[in-house]
Structures are given as structure tokens and as C-alpha cells.
Amino acid sequence: MTSAVEESRIQKVVDGLHRQLLINGEWVDAASGATFETLNPATEEVIAHVAHGEREDVNRAVRAARAAFDDTAPWRRMPPGQRGKIIHKIGDLILKNLEELALLESLDNGKPFVVAKVADVPLAADLFHYMSGWASKIEGNTIPMSAASPGSHLSFSLREPVGVVAQIVPWNFPLLMAAWKVGPALAAGCVSILKPAEQTPLSALRLGELALEAGLPPGVLQVITGFGDAGAALVAHPDVDKVAFTGSTEVGREIVRGAAGNLKKVTLELGGKSPNVVYADADIAKAIKGSAGAIFFNQGECCVAGSRLYVERSVYDEVIEGLQREAESIRVGNGLDPATDMGPLVSQEQFDRVTGYIDSGRSDGATIHGGDRVGDRGYFVAPTILTDTRDDMRAVQEEIFGPVVAAAPFDSEEQIISVANRTDYGLGAGVFSRDIAKAMRTAQRLRAGTVWVNTWNVFDAAMPFGGYKESGWGREMGHAALENYLETKSVICDLS
Ligand code: NAP
Ligand code: MG
């Protein structure tokens, strides 16, 4: 598996990158001096060594963040319009460096370079551009009170930034997840300490550089690369006011417990096991393409992956055969090769996890289509379809986070609603039908934060995103995201 991007170009991008911690506007080594390796999952080769931040580094960053959030500090004294301009400029700089960021994302995560260029990077820029406008539109209300006679008091609400926020992100969309977190935090006037995933630290470091270039004052965005213990130290720190986390439901629970000390505000974007419902009256060609995209996009490493496919019985065979053809046509390979549709999984750990679920499906009696390792180097798994599944199989109930879909037929609208909702998760869902009334009824009854109709994986900076049930707390994107980063203060003034 070869790469079509020249080695010299890759080396230049990696060599030019800061690989230390970004604390208080400066690039510094970890207090311990330690570093860790980040690997290219397509080749298993080391891309770079980055600083290994730990508790002491977290303490340093929190001290700098508190100083940056002081109400005499430049960030707090900056007019909101100016704050918006800096946020907008971060979006501009992301677009200006689009190719380089896409290259870092492809190297570090494995995803196709061409996909990072049209999805991850431009969507990250969109988010900053969208949020930049909100900085100057955060308003309270003037509220008439009934507890006093009119004119005796003036009462109003103020919206104020919540403070120092820890933002912990995963490896599947490293830059985009960072943007979803940092954009609204900055728009609200907060200061952020960003902890990227250990597997994919590079684009967060570049984002830190670009934020400084855009004119963000020191300490307003800091980047601590490291492991889960650095995340846990941020979550437990008494001077951190809020945690925003994206990742597994399991770690989400630990975050809730860890944040209890000073009762930090917490928002969580967690896992999913999203149902995709295909009715017999759907445009079948569109449903097949849509269902393939729902599960195979980004190697299936999507929190909203359509990983449970339910097809009305009369068209079940036709849809499964079509999906198999789609799966077989996907070219699996090095993400830097322009011919590649699907890259490797992010790590050995994720490879073991995904193939472990395929094995569990097999031993529980499912029929496996695909399921093989591709090549003998790198963490490549073929797109995989499980048929002859039952609802109680682990591969049907648990999040796999890989290119593995479990399929089953259904017989009626009533039956499929209850089956589709029979999960602890509630992040995404989809329905394919030409009957608009049926599609809308189904969309209303599916318990999920996003429901796609006759499509999948369409995101927009203006559309709120998040989970029902164990898929999370709160919403990202849209103006709803600002709520996560704002406090409301009531001011009541006696005018007598
Ligand atoms: P994870 O452990 O939940 O990691 C997410 C982020 O949390 C990373 O930055 C991680 O740091 C950090 N972290 C880990 N333990 C922590 C702790 N105790 N306190 C604070 N922060 C902590 O996810 P993962 O292990 O990389 O992936 C495992 C599974 O999670 C996947 O197979 C998938 O099912 C699910 N997942 C879901 C999403 C999503 O978007 N919903 C994204 C990624 C993964 P380290 O990188 O150093 O561990
Ligand atoms: Mg982890």
C-alpha cells in the first residue's frame, strides 16, 4: 500500500509543527521532559514524538487559564466584536492551511486525505466562522417582575462566560471535534484547555498555532497532549469550571464522577448504536448508497454510524445484496493514496476491538460478509455486514466503532419503532422512505438527537447535535452550543 503524497512534503509538514505543550501562549516541554510517539496507522511507523503532559502540566495550564480569565485580562476586556473577528480569523487560517491540516489528519488518524480535505477541515473552519458571529449577539433580557409595582425596580438578566473549560476530544475527527468544542467556548468568552486523544495529537497542536496567529491572547486556548490521566486531572481540578467531553460512554461516566468535587458543569457527547430503517417504498438505490455511507464513512469510526440496519422484509434481500456490492467496491488502503475510499482503523487497540466484535457475532451465530484483515501491515479491516442477527447479540447491542453493520429484516412500522428504540443509546437514526408522512412519523418516534431522512451524515455548524439517553448531555453546534458555556445572572435594582 503506497502513498501518493511525497515523503518530503510529509516530512516538511511534520518537522514544521510544534510538538510541545501550548501553555500560556508558549511552547514548552512537559514538566517531566517526557514525550510519546504518535503512529501512522496505515504503516505502524512513528510520525512524531509529542510532549507527554501530566498532572503538573495540567496545573500549570489551569493557573494560566485562570489568569487569562481574570476580568482585568485582555480577553475579558476585549469588545465582543473583536473577539468575533479573532474567532473568524481562526476559521480563515484553517482554510488557508487546508491541505496541510488534512495531511496531518490523514497521517495521524488514517482517514483518506481526500475526505479530510472536503469534510474534516472545511467543516472545522465553518464552525469557527459560524460561531464568530455569535460573540457579539449574546444577550440577556429585561424582565418585568410581578413581585413589585411597575417602575419600582429595573430587573434584567446578563449572560456571562462560565470560565475555565476543559475540552477533551477523541481521535475519530480530531480537528473537527476540537472545533466543535473550542468555537462556542471562545464565542461565549470562556478560556479553553484542549486535551486531544493520545492517538491523534497533531492537528490540535496546529490549531493552537493558528489560534495564536489569529491574535488569541496567551492562555485563552492551551493544548495539553497526553493520556487519559491528563484528562482526568483536568476533570478533577478545582479551578476548572466546566468539562466538555466527546468519547466513550464508559469514560463519560468517569467524567461525571470526577467532576463531582466542585460540581463542574458537564456536557458529554458519547457513543451510539444508531438504527437505520429502510422501508420497502424507499428509493432502493438511494437507500443502499445511503446505508453504505452511514456505516462505512470514516472507517465506521463515527459516533453516529448507522450500525443497526433494519430493512422491510419484502426488499431485504435486494438491499443486502446491494450493500454487499457497495462494500466490495470500497477500496481499502493508505489514506494518502488518492484512490483510497477507506483507511485503516486508528490503532492496534481499535483493530482488536473491532475484529473481536466480528468474532463475537460469528460465535453468536451471525453470518459474516467481509470481516477480514486487509494486508499484513497497518490496521485495515474490510467493510463488514452481519446478517442472521438477533437483537441480543453483543455485536447488535454494543458500539463497535468500525466498518461493521448488523442487519435484520422487519415487518411493520409499529414493530420497527420499538426495535429501533431498544438501545441504551440515542445519538443518531435514519429512515429511508418515499412516503413523507410515514418518514416523518418515524422521525418523530425515534429517540435520537439527530434523525436523517433519505440521507445520512449531513452536518451543519447551525444544526444542534447531541444525544438522547446514554449518548450524552447537551448539544454541540448551532446556537444551542453557546448555552453550555454561559451562566445567567439576574440583576434586580431598586429604583426608589
Ligand atoms: P475514550 O477513552 O473515551 O477517549 C476520549 C478522550 O478521553 C481521549 O482524549 C482520552 O484520552 C480521554 N480520556 C480517557 N480516559 C479519561 C479519563 N479517565 N478522564 C478524562 N479523560 C479521559 O475513547 P477511546 O478509548 O479512545 O475509544 C474507545 C471507544 O470509545 C471506541 O471504541 C468507541 O466505541 C468510543 N468512542 C466514541 C467516540 C464518539 O465520538 N462518541 C469517539 C471515540 C471513541 P486518551 O486518548 O489518552 O485515552
Ligand atoms: Mg482511550
mmCIF file of C-alpha atoms in Angstrom, residues 107-388:
data_model
loop_
_atom_site.group_PDB
_atom_site.id
_atom_site.type_symbol
_atom_site.label_atom_id
_atom_site.label_comp_id
_atom_site.label_asym_id
_atom_site.label_seq_id
_atom_site.Cartn_x
_atom_site.Cartn_y
_atom_site.Cartn_z
ATOM 1 C CA LEU A 107 -1.319 10.689 8.758
ATOM 2 C CA ASP A 108 -2.405 10.620 12.385
ATOM 3 C CA ASN A 109 -5.867 9.059 12.088
ATOM 4 C CA GLY A 110 -5.506 7.090 8.840
ATOM 5 C CA LYS A 111 -8.569 8.586 7.134
ATOM 6 C CA PRO A 112 -8.372 9.392 3.413
ATOM 7 C CA PHE A 113 -6.593 12.683 2.697
ATOM 8 C CA VAL A 114 -9.274 13.477 0.092
ATOM 9 C CA VAL A 115 -12.009 13.061 2.713
ATOM 10 C CA ALA A 116 -10.202 15.240 5.264
ATOM 11 C CA LYS A 117 -9.894 17.913 2.565
ATOM 12 C CA VAL A 118 -13.609 18.042 1.803
ATOM 13 C CA ALA A 119 -15.059 17.160 5.219
ATOM 14 C CA ASP A 120 -12.991 17.455 8.409
ATOM 15 C CA VAL A 121 -11.063 20.614 7.638
ATOM 16 C CA PRO A 122 -13.699 22.778 5.877
ATOM 17 C CA LEU A 123 -16.326 21.799 8.462
ATOM 18 C CA ALA A 124 -13.946 22.854 11.244
ATOM 19 C CA ALA A 125 -13.494 26.227 9.518
ATOM 20 C CA ASP A 126 -17.298 26.550 9.105
ATOM 21 C CA LEU A 127 -17.773 26.070 12.809
ATOM 22 C CA PHE A 128 -15.404 28.917 13.715
ATOM 23 C CA HIS A 129 -16.981 31.146 11.069
ATOM 24 C CA TYR A 130 -20.486 30.355 12.320
ATOM 25 C CA MET A 131 -19.558 30.870 15.992
ATOM 26 C CA SER A 132 -17.675 34.113 15.317
ATOM 27 C CA GLY A 133 -20.957 35.914 14.630
ATOM 28 C CA TRP A 134 -22.449 34.844 17.946
ATOM 29 C CA ALA A 135 -19.741 36.549 20.024
ATOM 30 C CA SER A 136 -21.492 39.910 19.599
ATOM 31 C CA LYS A 137 -25.043 38.522 19.926
ATOM 32 C CA ILE A 138 -25.069 37.062 23.410
ATOM 33 C CA GLU A 139 -27.915 38.926 25.064
ATOM 34 C CA GLY A 140 -29.875 38.850 28.296
ATOM 35 C CA ASN A 141 -33.466 40.019 28.789
ATOM 36 C CA THR A 142 -35.156 42.936 30.509
ATOM 37 C CA ILE A 143 -37.753 41.222 32.663
ATOM 38 C CA PRO A 144 -40.885 42.816 34.144
ATOM 39 C CA MET A 145 -41.401 41.481 37.687
ATOM 40 C CA SER A 146 -44.769 40.896 39.329
ATOM 41 C CA ALA A 147 -43.280 40.942 42.829
ATOM 42 C CA ALA A 148 -43.006 44.733 42.775
ATOM 43 C CA SER A 149 -45.029 47.580 41.266
ATOM 44 C CA PRO A 150 -44.087 48.674 37.764
ATOM 45 C CA GLY A 151 -41.325 51.258 37.701
ATOM 46 C CA SER A 152 -40.098 50.485 41.226
ATOM 47 C CA HIS A 153 -37.309 48.163 40.046
ATOM 48 C CA LEU A 154 -35.264 47.517 36.976
ATOM 49 C CA SER A 155 -34.566 43.833 36.516
ATOM 50 C CA PHE A 156 -32.627 42.127 33.801
ATOM 51 C CA SER A 157 -30.507 39.081 33.063
ATOM 52 C CA LEU A 158 -26.860 39.012 31.968
ATOM 53 C CA ARG A 159 -25.219 36.140 30.121
ATOM 54 C CA GLU A 160 -21.646 35.587 31.300
ATOM 55 C CA PRO A 161 -18.948 33.081 30.321
ATOM 56 C CA VAL A 162 -18.795 30.062 32.605
ATOM 57 C CA GLY A 163 -14.997 30.367 32.969
ATOM 58 C CA VAL A 164 -12.159 27.911 32.517
ATOM 59 C CA VAL A 165 -13.273 24.922 30.460
ATOM 60 C CA ALA A 166 -11.520 21.605 29.934
ATOM 61 C CA GLN A 167 -12.270 20.185 26.490
ATOM 62 C CA ILE A 168 -11.422 16.536 25.938
ATOM 63 C CA VAL A 169 -11.755 15.122 22.436
ATOM 64 C CA PRO A 170 -11.397 11.735 20.704
ATOM 65 C CA TRP A 171 -9.431 10.527 17.684
ATOM 66 C CA ASN A 172 -12.091 9.937 15.024
ATOM 67 C CA PHE A 173 -12.411 13.573 13.818
ATOM 68 C CA PRO A 174 -9.572 15.178 15.783
ATOM 69 C CA LEU A 175 -9.665 18.703 14.341
ATOM 70 C CA LEU A 176 -13.426 18.839 13.839
ATOM 71 C CA MET A 177 -14.206 17.688 17.389
ATOM 72 C CA ALA A 178 -11.751 20.285 18.701
ATOM 73 C CA ALA A 179 -13.522 22.956 16.614
ATOM 74 C CA TRP A 180 -16.966 21.916 17.930
ATOM 75 C CA LYS A 181 -15.625 22.452 21.437
ATOM 76 C CA VAL A 182 -13.320 25.462 21.118
ATOM 77 C CA GLY A 183 -15.511 27.577 18.769
ATOM 78 C CA PRO A 184 -18.510 28.056 21.083
ATOM 79 C CA ALA A 185 -16.313 28.308 24.210
ATOM 80 C CA LEU A 186 -14.419 31.243 22.694
ATOM 81 C CA ALA A 187 -17.594 32.849 21.322
ATOM 82 C CA ALA A 188 -19.045 32.784 24.841
ATOM 83 C CA GLY A 189 -15.857 34.386 26.226
ATOM 84 C CA CYS A 190 -14.544 31.320 28.059
ATOM 85 C CA VAL A 191 -10.948 30.099 28.069
ATOM 86 C CA SER A 192 -10.195 26.553 26.920
ATOM 87 C CA ILE A 193 -7.703 23.845 27.799
ATOM 88 C CA LEU A 194 -7.849 21.298 24.995
ATOM 89 C CA LYS A 195 -6.787 17.667 25.526
ATOM 90 C CA PRO A 196 -6.637 15.771 22.230
ATOM 91 C CA ALA A 197 -6.666 11.971 22.095
ATOM 92 C CA GLU A 198 -3.313 10.232 22.553
ATOM 93 C CA GLN A 199 -3.672 8.614 19.088
ATOM 94 C CA THR A 200 -4.173 11.917 17.230
ATOM 95 C CA PRO A 201 -2.487 14.932 18.853
ATOM 96 C CA LEU A 202 -1.072 16.644 15.742
ATOM 97 C CA SER A 203 -3.948 18.726 14.369
ATOM 98 C CA ALA A 204 -4.775 20.108 17.836
ATOM 99 C CA LEU A 205 -1.191 21.392 18.081
ATOM 100 C CA ARG A 206 -1.571 23.057 14.684
ATOM 101 C CA LEU A 207 -4.896 24.566 15.805
ATOM 102 C CA GLY A 208 -3.073 26.041 18.812
ATOM 103 C CA GLU A 209 -0.512 27.632 16.484
ATOM 104 C CA LEU A 210 -3.235 29.061 14.248
ATOM 105 C CA ALA A 211 -5.149 30.476 17.227
ATOM 106 C CA LEU A 212 -2.037 32.384 18.328
ATOM 107 C CA GLU A 213 -1.517 33.588 14.753
ATOM 108 C CA ALA A 214 -5.130 34.809 14.703
ATOM 109 C CA GLY A 215 -4.392 37.002 17.730
ATOM 110 C CA LEU A 216 -5.869 35.000 20.589
ATOM 111 C CA PRO A 217 -4.255 36.256 23.831
ATOM 112 C CA PRO A 218 -1.951 33.875 25.753
ATOM 113 C CA GLY A 219 -3.721 31.334 27.938
ATOM 114 C CA VAL A 220 -7.090 31.586 26.163
ATOM 115 C CA LEU A 221 -6.548 28.347 24.223
ATOM 116 C CA GLN A 222 -3.990 25.926 25.645
ATOM 117 C CA VAL A 223 -3.215 22.450 24.349
ATOM 118 C CA ILE A 224 -2.129 19.613 26.612
ATOM 119 C CA THR A 225 -1.174 16.469 24.708
ATOM 120 C CA GLY A 226 -1.122 13.330 26.807
ATOM 121 C CA PHE A 227 -3.149 10.375 28.003
ATOM 122 C CA GLY A 228 -6.326 9.728 29.949
ATOM 123 C CA ASP A 229 -4.647 10.691 33.243
ATOM 124 C CA ALA A 230 -4.121 14.255 31.943
ATOM 125 C CA GLY A 231 -7.825 14.328 31.040
ATOM 126 C CA ALA A 232 -8.727 13.019 34.488
ATOM 127 C CA ALA A 233 -6.515 15.672 36.170
ATOM 128 C CA LEU A 234 -8.367 18.394 34.256
ATOM 129 C CA VAL A 235 -11.723 16.890 35.178
ATOM 130 C CA ALA A 236 -10.831 16.779 38.886
ATOM 131 C CA HIS A 237 -9.145 20.196 39.062
ATOM 132 C CA PRO A 238 -10.958 22.539 41.485
ATOM 133 C CA ASP A 239 -10.147 25.632 39.394
ATOM 134 C CA VAL A 240 -11.763 24.251 36.241
ATOM 135 C CA ASP A 241 -15.389 25.387 35.917
ATOM 136 C CA LYS A 242 -16.631 23.113 33.180
ATOM 137 C CA VAL A 243 -15.794 19.970 31.234
ATOM 138 C CA ALA A 244 -16.899 19.278 27.672
ATOM 139 C CA PHE A 245 -16.132 15.725 26.603
ATOM 140 C CA THR A 246 -16.545 13.617 23.479
ATOM 141 C CA GLY A 247 -15.676 9.939 23.633
ATOM 142 C CA SER A 248 -16.865 6.647 25.010
ATOM 143 C CA THR A 249 -19.863 6.291 27.321
ATOM 144 C CA GLU A 250 -17.643 4.432 29.772
ATOM 145 C CA VAL A 251 -15.209 7.353 30.137
ATOM 146 C CA GLY A 252 -18.214 9.720 30.100
ATOM 147 C CA ARG A 253 -19.383 8.103 33.337
ATOM 148 C CA GLU A 254 -15.905 8.531 34.858
ATOM 149 C CA ILE A 255 -16.005 12.211 33.885
ATOM 150 C CA VAL A 256 -19.305 12.709 35.703
ATOM 151 C CA ARG A 257 -17.841 11.130 38.831
ATOM 152 C CA GLY A 258 -14.545 13.022 38.505
ATOM 153 C CA ALA A 259 -16.314 16.376 38.086
ATOM 154 C CA ALA A 260 -18.367 15.957 41.255
ATOM 155 C CA GLY A 261 -15.738 17.511 43.568
ATOM 156 C CA ASN A 262 -16.509 21.123 42.698
ATOM 157 C CA LEU A 263 -19.710 20.245 40.814
ATOM 158 C CA LYS A 264 -18.335 21.365 37.474
ATOM 159 C CA LYS A 265 -20.764 21.894 34.641
ATOM 160 C CA VAL A 266 -20.502 18.872 32.340
ATOM 161 C CA THR A 267 -21.535 18.270 28.753
ATOM 162 C CA LEU A 268 -20.991 14.902 27.107
ATOM 163 C CA GLU A 269 -21.121 13.658 23.542
ATOM 164 C CA LEU A 270 -20.891 9.886 23.819
ATOM 165 C CA GLY A 271 -21.362 6.786 21.777
ATOM 166 C CA GLY A 272 -24.170 5.436 19.651
ATOM 167 C CA LYS A 273 -25.664 2.367 18.044
ATOM 168 C CA SER A 274 -27.773 4.172 15.526
ATOM 169 C CA PRO A 275 -30.699 2.438 13.805
ATOM 170 C CA ASN A 276 -31.205 2.884 10.068
ATOM 171 C CA VAL A 277 -34.745 1.998 8.948
ATOM 172 C CA VAL A 278 -35.324 1.211 5.254
ATOM 173 C CA TYR A 279 -38.982 0.860 4.248
ATOM 174 C CA ALA A 280 -39.986 -1.102 1.154
ATOM 175 C CA ASP A 281 -41.300 2.059 -0.520
ATOM 176 C CA ALA A 282 -37.872 3.748 -0.371
ATOM 177 C CA ASP A 283 -35.859 4.679 -3.441
ATOM 178 C CA ILE A 284 -33.872 1.458 -3.087
ATOM 179 C CA ALA A 285 -30.749 2.602 -4.950
ATOM 180 C CA LYS A 286 -30.608 5.689 -2.736
ATOM 181 C CA ALA A 287 -31.222 3.628 0.407
ATOM 182 C CA ILE A 288 -28.380 1.259 -0.494
ATOM 183 C CA LYS A 289 -25.915 4.095 -1.122
ATOM 184 C CA GLY A 290 -27.117 5.935 1.978
ATOM 185 C CA SER A 291 -26.874 2.859 4.201
ATOM 186 C CA ALA A 292 -23.350 2.116 2.950
ATOM 187 C CA GLY A 293 -22.275 5.698 3.658
ATOM 188 C CA ALA A 294 -23.973 5.552 7.071
ATOM 189 C CA ILE A 295 -21.735 2.728 8.261
ATOM 190 C CA PHE A 296 -18.594 2.805 6.113
ATOM 191 C CA PHE A 297 -17.785 6.537 6.107
ATOM 192 C CA ASN A 298 -14.651 7.306 8.155
ATOM 193 C CA GLN A 299 -13.898 3.560 8.553
ATOM 194 C CA GLY A 300 -17.093 3.328 10.608
ATOM 195 C CA GLU A 301 -15.346 5.328 13.329
ATOM 196 C CA CYS A 302 -18.310 7.682 13.663
ATOM 197 C CA CYS A 303 -20.347 8.146 16.808
ATOM 198 C CA VAL A 304 -23.446 8.341 14.550
ATOM 199 C CA ALA A 305 -22.555 5.348 12.363
ATOM 200 C CA GLY A 306 -25.704 3.612 11.119
ATOM 201 C CA SER A 307 -24.593 0.343 12.652
ATOM 202 C CA ARG A 308 -28.013 -1.333 13.002
ATOM 203 C CA LEU A 309 -29.682 -1.690 9.604
ATOM 204 C CA TYR A 310 -33.372 -2.676 9.574
ATOM 205 C CA VAL A 311 -34.914 -3.383 6.182
ATOM 206 C CA GLU A 312 -38.582 -4.145 5.459
ATOM 207 C CA ARG A 313 -38.772 -7.838 4.637
ATOM 208 C CA SER A 314 -40.007 -7.585 1.025
ATOM 209 C CA VAL A 315 -36.872 -5.664 -0.029
ATOM 210 C CA TYR A 316 -34.429 -7.133 2.499
ATOM 211 C CA ASP A 317 -32.516 -9.409 0.103
ATOM 212 C CA GLU A 318 -32.289 -6.710 -2.551
ATOM 213 C CA VAL A 319 -30.905 -4.141 -0.091
ATOM 214 C CA ILE A 320 -28.420 -6.560 1.487
ATOM 215 C CA GLU A 321 -27.147 -7.653 -1.932
ATOM 216 C CA GLY A 322 -26.767 -4.000 -2.935
ATOM 217 C CA LEU A 323 -24.945 -3.208 0.306
ATOM 218 C CA GLN A 324 -22.585 -6.135 -0.276
ATOM 219 C CA ARG A 325 -21.788 -4.791 -3.738
ATOM 220 C CA GLU A 326 -21.103 -1.366 -2.205
ATOM 221 C CA ALA A 327 -18.879 -2.934 0.471
ATOM 222 C CA GLU A 328 -16.899 -4.901 -2.112
ATOM 223 C CA SER A 329 -16.352 -1.797 -4.237
ATOM 224 C CA ILE A 330 -14.753 0.152 -1.376
ATOM 225 C CA ARG A 331 -11.010 0.466 -1.911
ATOM 226 C CA VAL A 332 -9.272 -0.023 1.426
ATOM 227 C CA GLY A 333 -5.768 1.424 1.649
ATOM 228 C CA ASN A 334 -3.363 4.094 2.796
ATOM 229 C CA GLY A 335 -5.290 7.324 3.329
ATOM 230 C CA LEU A 336 -2.648 9.285 1.426
ATOM 231 C CA ASP A 337 -3.353 7.336 -1.759
ATOM 232 C CA PRO A 338 -5.954 9.315 -3.746
ATOM 233 C CA ALA A 339 -7.551 6.037 -4.899
ATOM 234 C CA THR A 340 -8.389 5.058 -1.299
ATOM 235 C CA ASP A 341 -12.004 5.149 -0.088
ATOM 236 C CA MET A 342 -11.389 3.725 3.372
ATOM 237 C CA GLY A 343 -8.271 3.940 5.528
ATOM 238 C CA PRO A 344 -7.090 1.796 8.442
ATOM 239 C CA LEU A 345 -8.607 1.806 11.907
ATOM 240 C CA VAL A 346 -6.857 4.214 14.217
ATOM 241 C CA SER A 347 -4.829 1.810 16.371
ATOM 242 C CA GLN A 348 -3.994 -1.773 17.214
ATOM 243 C CA GLU A 349 -6.378 -1.459 20.170
ATOM 244 C CA GLN A 350 -9.239 -0.398 17.894
ATOM 245 C CA PHE A 351 -8.354 -3.133 15.373
ATOM 246 C CA ASP A 352 -8.529 -5.742 18.156
ATOM 247 C CA ARG A 353 -11.789 -4.315 19.418
ATOM 248 C CA VAL A 354 -13.494 -4.318 16.013
ATOM 249 C CA THR A 355 -12.274 -7.770 14.971
ATOM 250 C CA GLY A 356 -13.251 -9.008 18.455
ATOM 251 C CA TYR A 357 -16.833 -7.884 17.812
ATOM 252 C CA ILE A 358 -16.845 -9.560 14.396
ATOM 253 C CA ASP A 359 -15.695 -12.779 16.085
ATOM 254 C CA SER A 360 -18.372 -12.437 18.760
ATOM 255 C CA GLY A 361 -21.027 -12.030 16.038
ATOM 256 C CA ARG A 362 -19.713 -15.171 14.333
ATOM 257 C CA SER A 363 -19.775 -17.245 17.524
ATOM 258 C CA ASP A 364 -23.271 -15.934 18.356
ATOM 259 C CA GLY A 365 -24.483 -17.362 15.023
ATOM 260 C CA ALA A 366 -24.453 -14.367 12.666
ATOM 261 C CA THR A 367 -23.352 -14.775 9.035
ATOM 262 C CA ILE A 368 -20.310 -12.589 8.296
ATOM 263 C CA HIS A 369 -19.809 -10.904 4.919
ATOM 264 C CA GLY A 370 -16.316 -9.377 4.817
ATOM 265 C CA GLY A 371 -14.706 -9.283 8.239
ATOM 266 C CA ASP A 372 -11.155 -9.919 7.109
ATOM 267 C CA ARG A 373 -7.934 -8.131 7.785
ATOM 268 C CA VAL A 374 -6.641 -6.333 4.693
ATOM 269 C CA GLY A 375 -2.863 -6.566 4.150
ATOM 270 C CA ASP A 376 -0.407 -7.579 6.846
ATOM 271 C CA ARG A 377 0.740 -4.150 7.949
ATOM 272 C CA GLY A 378 -1.445 -1.345 9.309
ATOM 273 C CA TYR A 379 -4.833 -1.716 10.992
ATOM 274 C CA PHE A 380 -7.012 -2.391 7.947
ATOM 275 C CA VAL A 381 -10.330 -4.206 8.216
ATOM 276 C CA ALA A 382 -12.647 -4.916 5.268
ATOM 277 C CA PRO A 383 -16.155 -3.398 5.292
ATOM 278 C CA THR A 384 -18.310 -5.979 7.042
ATOM 279 C CA ILE A 385 -22.009 -6.895 7.054
ATOM 280 C CA LEU A 386 -23.555 -9.209 9.647
ATOM 281 C CA THR A 387 -26.783 -10.966 8.675
ATOM 282 C CA ASP A 388 -28.851 -13.590 10.535
#
